[in-house]
């Protein structure tokens, strides 16, 4: 489906995410979202956008390009990233990114007491991180440096917040908090054709206003369609890889299951064979014993009738002895 067939942009695309959260005219949307995320732990009154491209030191010259990088009036630094694809070293990346706003606080010259302003890295992750240290039932995860014994926070000015957007499955009727509403919009905005009742707050008036595709300039529309294509190509590739993985897993499981079935069948066959062999051996032994007994009784001069009563053999069997 072409972008023009949709009414609102997808916030999961690079263009959509940066248009809503990464531009100064829309900073009220980012402030509102972050305040809903911190839920009273922190109240952001205003933000200014900083340069989102940073170059490393003279040894690496490694660049870091943030989706959104801003600073509060209190000097707190905020990095906000959208990550659609699974990345093996996502944790390393977010920690590496946090070093830029830390190092840039060092003033030129020798006189500095090393006092730092807080740095917050918010990663909106559109896939299951499968992180062992996280509560699997939770969507948002707050990570700080802490003492491993007491579990108390050791340093509260460096924080990483990971939001597994893909796990958010509430329906419109289940939206209670402002944070719920933002996650719903993040995940579903492009699929909406009309304003849901739950998203009729004043702040969402602004969201729907700037997210309406019909108001885009031709250049903006082209940029959005390119971004949307990239997002869909990425998603299709991931879905295909996941489906192939499931198919391979099913095939391997089937082979393994058949092998296990053969092993179990062989084991059962061996057990049944042993049991059957034991039974046959017992029967053969009993038969030989009875015949020997009958032969001895016949040699002792007992009548055929008495031998039949004693052994259960037939008259013709006794006659052959």
XYZ file of C-alpha atoms in Angstrom:
321
model
C 0.000 0.000 0.000
C 1.371 3.397 -0.936
C 1.904 5.977 1.758
C -0.777 8.215 0.229
C -3.410 5.534 0.948
C -2.776 5.968 4.651
C -4.017 8.935 6.601
C -1.279 9.174 9.235
C 2.430 8.436 9.150
C 4.022 5.477 10.893
C 6.038 6.483 13.947
C 8.091 3.325 13.476
C 9.720 4.712 10.326
C 12.831 6.837 10.562
C 11.067 9.806 8.916
C 7.954 9.513 11.066
C 9.874 9.109 14.312
C 12.123 12.108 13.687
C 9.263 14.280 12.396
C 7.252 13.751 15.566
C 10.003 13.628 18.190
C 13.093 15.100 16.569
C 12.102 18.596 15.439
C 12.012 21.758 17.519
C 8.476 22.786 16.455
C 7.187 19.492 17.873
C 9.237 19.385 21.054
C 6.045 19.541 23.140
C 5.270 16.029 21.856
C 8.663 14.703 22.934
C 8.389 16.414 26.340
C 4.950 14.908 26.891
C 6.100 11.440 25.856
C 9.197 11.533 28.086
C 7.192 12.776 31.069
C 4.733 9.918 30.560
C 7.683 7.516 30.426
C 9.269 8.817 33.653
C 5.831 8.880 35.315
C 6.662 11.505 37.954
C 10.229 10.354 38.673
C 11.298 13.298 36.573
C 9.390 16.261 35.184
C 10.797 17.865 32.041
C 9.662 21.451 31.575
C 11.540 22.348 28.416
C 14.033 20.901 25.949
C 16.486 22.168 23.393
C 17.714 20.017 20.517
C 21.444 19.392 20.203
C 23.466 18.312 17.200
C 22.564 14.658 16.593
C 25.879 13.837 14.888
C 28.974 13.372 17.011
C 32.512 12.441 16.048
C 34.729 10.327 18.270
C 38.161 11.132 19.617
C 41.299 11.394 17.509
C 42.011 7.697 17.974
C 38.839 6.301 16.445
C 37.019 9.157 14.691
C 33.992 6.919 15.143
C 30.739 8.748 14.467
C 27.533 8.444 16.460
C 24.351 9.705 14.849
C 21.455 9.829 17.268
C 17.800 9.781 16.227
C 17.058 12.445 18.820
C 19.491 14.217 21.144
C 18.272 16.986 23.432
C 18.907 18.725 26.718
C 16.611 19.956 29.455
C 16.815 23.407 31.039
C 18.536 21.703 33.990
C 21.325 20.397 31.743
C 20.136 16.776 31.659
C 20.970 14.976 28.408
C 18.459 12.754 26.603
C 19.180 10.368 23.738
C 16.050 8.816 22.202
C 16.434 6.019 19.656
C 14.060 3.837 17.637
C 15.369 0.335 16.908
C 13.240 -1.790 14.574
C 15.608 -4.698 13.931
C 17.241 -7.007 16.419
C 20.870 -6.080 16.970
C 23.333 -8.416 18.653
C 25.181 -5.618 20.437
C 22.283 -3.274 21.138
C 23.310 -2.893 24.794
C 26.873 -2.098 23.769
C 25.593 0.458 21.280
C 23.416 2.301 23.783
C 26.231 2.372 26.327
C 28.694 3.560 23.680
C 26.286 6.314 22.640
C 25.944 7.481 26.227
C 29.671 8.232 26.369
C 29.324 11.130 23.916
C 27.101 13.346 26.093
C 29.279 12.388 29.057
C 32.597 13.364 27.459
C 31.308 16.555 25.907
C 30.640 17.904 29.400
C 34.357 18.144 30.103
C 35.318 21.836 29.704
C 38.500 22.902 28.015
C 41.305 23.597 30.430
C 42.502 21.919 33.604
C 40.109 23.349 36.180
C 37.198 20.906 36.495
C 35.779 18.982 39.433
C 34.303 16.177 37.226
C 30.753 16.966 38.170
C 28.442 15.580 35.479
C 24.855 16.253 34.475
C 22.566 13.204 34.184
C 22.472 11.288 30.915
C 19.395 9.272 29.897
C 19.336 6.914 26.933
C 15.855 5.832 25.847
C 15.731 2.943 23.359
C 12.334 2.211 21.824
C 12.771 -1.347 20.617
C 10.316 -2.818 18.126
C 11.314 -6.427 18.829
C 11.609 -8.803 21.763
C 15.051 -8.251 23.285
C 15.023 -11.649 25.034
C 17.203 -10.149 27.741
C 17.717 -12.561 30.656
C 18.052 -9.769 33.223
C 14.639 -8.292 32.308
C 11.238 -9.266 33.611
C 9.716 -10.962 30.552
C 6.239 -9.701 31.493
C 7.259 -6.041 31.541
C 7.473 -3.695 28.552
C 9.692 -0.955 30.026
C 13.013 -1.644 31.729
C 15.013 0.886 33.757
C 18.739 0.130 34.050
C 21.207 1.909 36.352
C 24.565 1.193 37.989
C 23.955 -0.552 41.308
C 25.720 -2.508 44.014
C 25.353 -6.205 43.163
C 24.930 -7.194 46.811
C 22.568 -4.562 48.176
C 20.861 -3.908 44.789
C 20.908 -0.203 45.698
C 21.621 2.387 43.024
C 25.282 3.374 43.062
C 25.081 6.134 40.432
C 21.776 7.743 39.547
C 22.992 10.082 36.821
C 23.382 7.440 34.121
C 20.225 5.626 33.112
C 19.170 3.386 30.245
C 15.503 2.813 29.527
C 14.530 0.072 27.105
C 10.933 -0.035 25.880
C 9.903 -3.211 24.039
C 7.178 -1.594 21.944
C 6.336 -4.847 20.182
C 5.038 -6.308 23.455
C 2.411 -3.595 23.876
C -0.905 -5.244 22.963
C -3.543 -3.168 24.768
C -6.674 -2.297 22.850
C -8.150 1.204 22.755
C -10.600 0.319 25.545
C -7.716 -0.745 27.791
C -5.745 2.515 27.593
C -5.576 4.059 31.060
C -2.388 6.064 31.513
C -0.855 8.698 29.256
C 2.045 6.302 28.695
C -0.417 3.635 27.471
C -1.792 6.125 24.968
C 1.649 7.038 23.658
C 2.647 3.397 23.190
C -0.644 2.750 21.411
C 0.037 5.677 19.081
C 3.613 4.557 18.481
C 2.489 1.113 17.414
C -0.812 1.842 15.661
C -0.868 5.396 14.289
C -0.366 4.383 10.645
C -3.287 1.935 10.843
C -5.805 4.485 12.118
C -8.332 6.100 9.822
C -9.994 8.214 12.515
C -9.184 9.592 15.956
C -9.802 7.010 18.697
C -11.815 8.345 21.625
C -8.967 7.497 24.017
C -6.614 9.793 22.065
C -8.651 12.974 22.243
C -6.375 14.680 24.767
C -4.998 18.077 23.775
C -1.495 16.740 23.195
C -2.797 14.172 20.717
C -4.535 16.952 18.777
C -1.004 18.110 17.998
C 0.164 14.595 17.177
C -2.574 13.914 14.655
C -2.144 17.377 13.157
C 1.551 16.936 12.335
C 1.173 13.252 11.435
C -1.440 13.766 8.710
C 0.071 12.793 5.376
C -2.253 15.030 3.345
C -0.488 18.081 4.779
C 2.972 17.025 3.596
C 4.843 18.936 0.925
C 5.866 16.897 -2.161
C 9.408 16.673 -0.767
C 8.196 15.486 2.637
C 5.922 12.935 0.994
C 8.773 11.554 -1.099
C 11.050 11.336 1.936
C 8.349 9.600 3.932
C 7.620 7.080 1.172
C 11.330 6.259 0.936
C 11.489 5.806 4.696
C 8.328 3.697 4.683
C 9.703 1.483 1.925
C 12.902 0.960 3.874
C 10.902 0.066 6.995
C 8.669 -2.381 5.121
C 11.603 -3.991 3.327
C 13.335 -4.435 6.663
C 10.212 -5.855 8.281
C 9.586 -8.232 5.370
C 13.187 -9.433 5.536
C 12.906 -10.022 9.275
C 9.540 -11.773 8.911
C 10.936 -13.970 6.128
C 14.005 -14.834 8.184
C 11.801 -15.619 11.169
C 9.506 -17.810 9.068
C 12.494 -19.656 7.592
C 13.818 -20.120 11.088
C 10.502 -21.575 12.231
C 10.324 -23.854 9.169
C 13.874 -25.063 9.737
C 13.092 -25.582 13.404
C 9.997 -27.609 12.519
C 11.964 -29.708 10.016
C 14.774 -30.334 12.491
C 12.223 -31.111 15.166
C 10.473 -33.565 12.836
C 13.735 -35.338 12.019
C 14.691 -35.405 15.665
C 11.227 -36.628 16.584
C 11.393 -39.424 14.012
C 14.833 -40.419 15.237
C 13.574 -40.453 18.801
C 10.553 -42.463 17.668
C 12.819 -45.023 15.985
C 14.982 -45.230 19.100
C 11.928 -45.663 21.296
C 10.513 -48.239 18.869
C 13.758 -50.176 18.856
C 13.951 -50.070 22.631
C 10.369 -51.238 22.946
C 10.994 -53.942 20.321
C 14.044 -55.179 22.203
C 12.113 -55.214 25.480
C 9.184 -57.050 23.897
C 11.577 -59.477 22.204
C 13.317 -60.204 25.479
C 9.982 -60.738 27.205
C 8.742 -62.946 24.374
C 11.985 -64.905 24.386
C 11.759 -65.432 28.116
C 8.178 -66.616 27.755
C 9.111 -69.014 24.943
C 12.027 -70.321 26.995
C 9.809 -70.895 29.996
C 7.209 -72.720 27.895
C 9.853 -74.876 26.238
C 11.340 -75.757 29.610
C 7.970 -76.677 31.050
C 7.165 -78.826 28.038
C 10.428 -80.738 28.315
C 9.898 -81.194 32.038
C 6.424 -82.597 31.565
C 7.584 -85.003 28.873
C 10.444 -86.233 31.083
C 8.056 -86.719 33.986
C 5.646 -88.702 31.793
C 8.499 -90.870 30.527
C 9.604 -91.673 34.078
C 6.055 -92.482 35.127
C 5.668 -94.832 32.160
C 8.920 -96.604 33.071
C 7.602 -97.026 36.611
C 4.656 -98.979 35.158
C 1.861 -96.433 35.698
C -1.124 -96.773 33.426
C -1.626 -94.365 30.520
C -4.770 -93.019 32.209
C -2.829 -92.181 35.398
C -0.035 -90.507 33.384
C -2.606 -88.373 31.516
C -4.080 -87.230 34.842
C -0.626 -86.412 36.235
C 0.811 -84.534 33.228
C -2.101 -83.403 31.075
C -0.527 -85.022 27.993
C -2.543 -86.725 25.304
C -2.530 -90.526 24.890
C -0.693 -90.345 21.526
C 2.034 -88.169 23.073
C 2.554 -90.726 25.844
C 2.650 -93.561 23.296
C 5.645 -91.930 21.576
C 7.715 -91.922 24.781
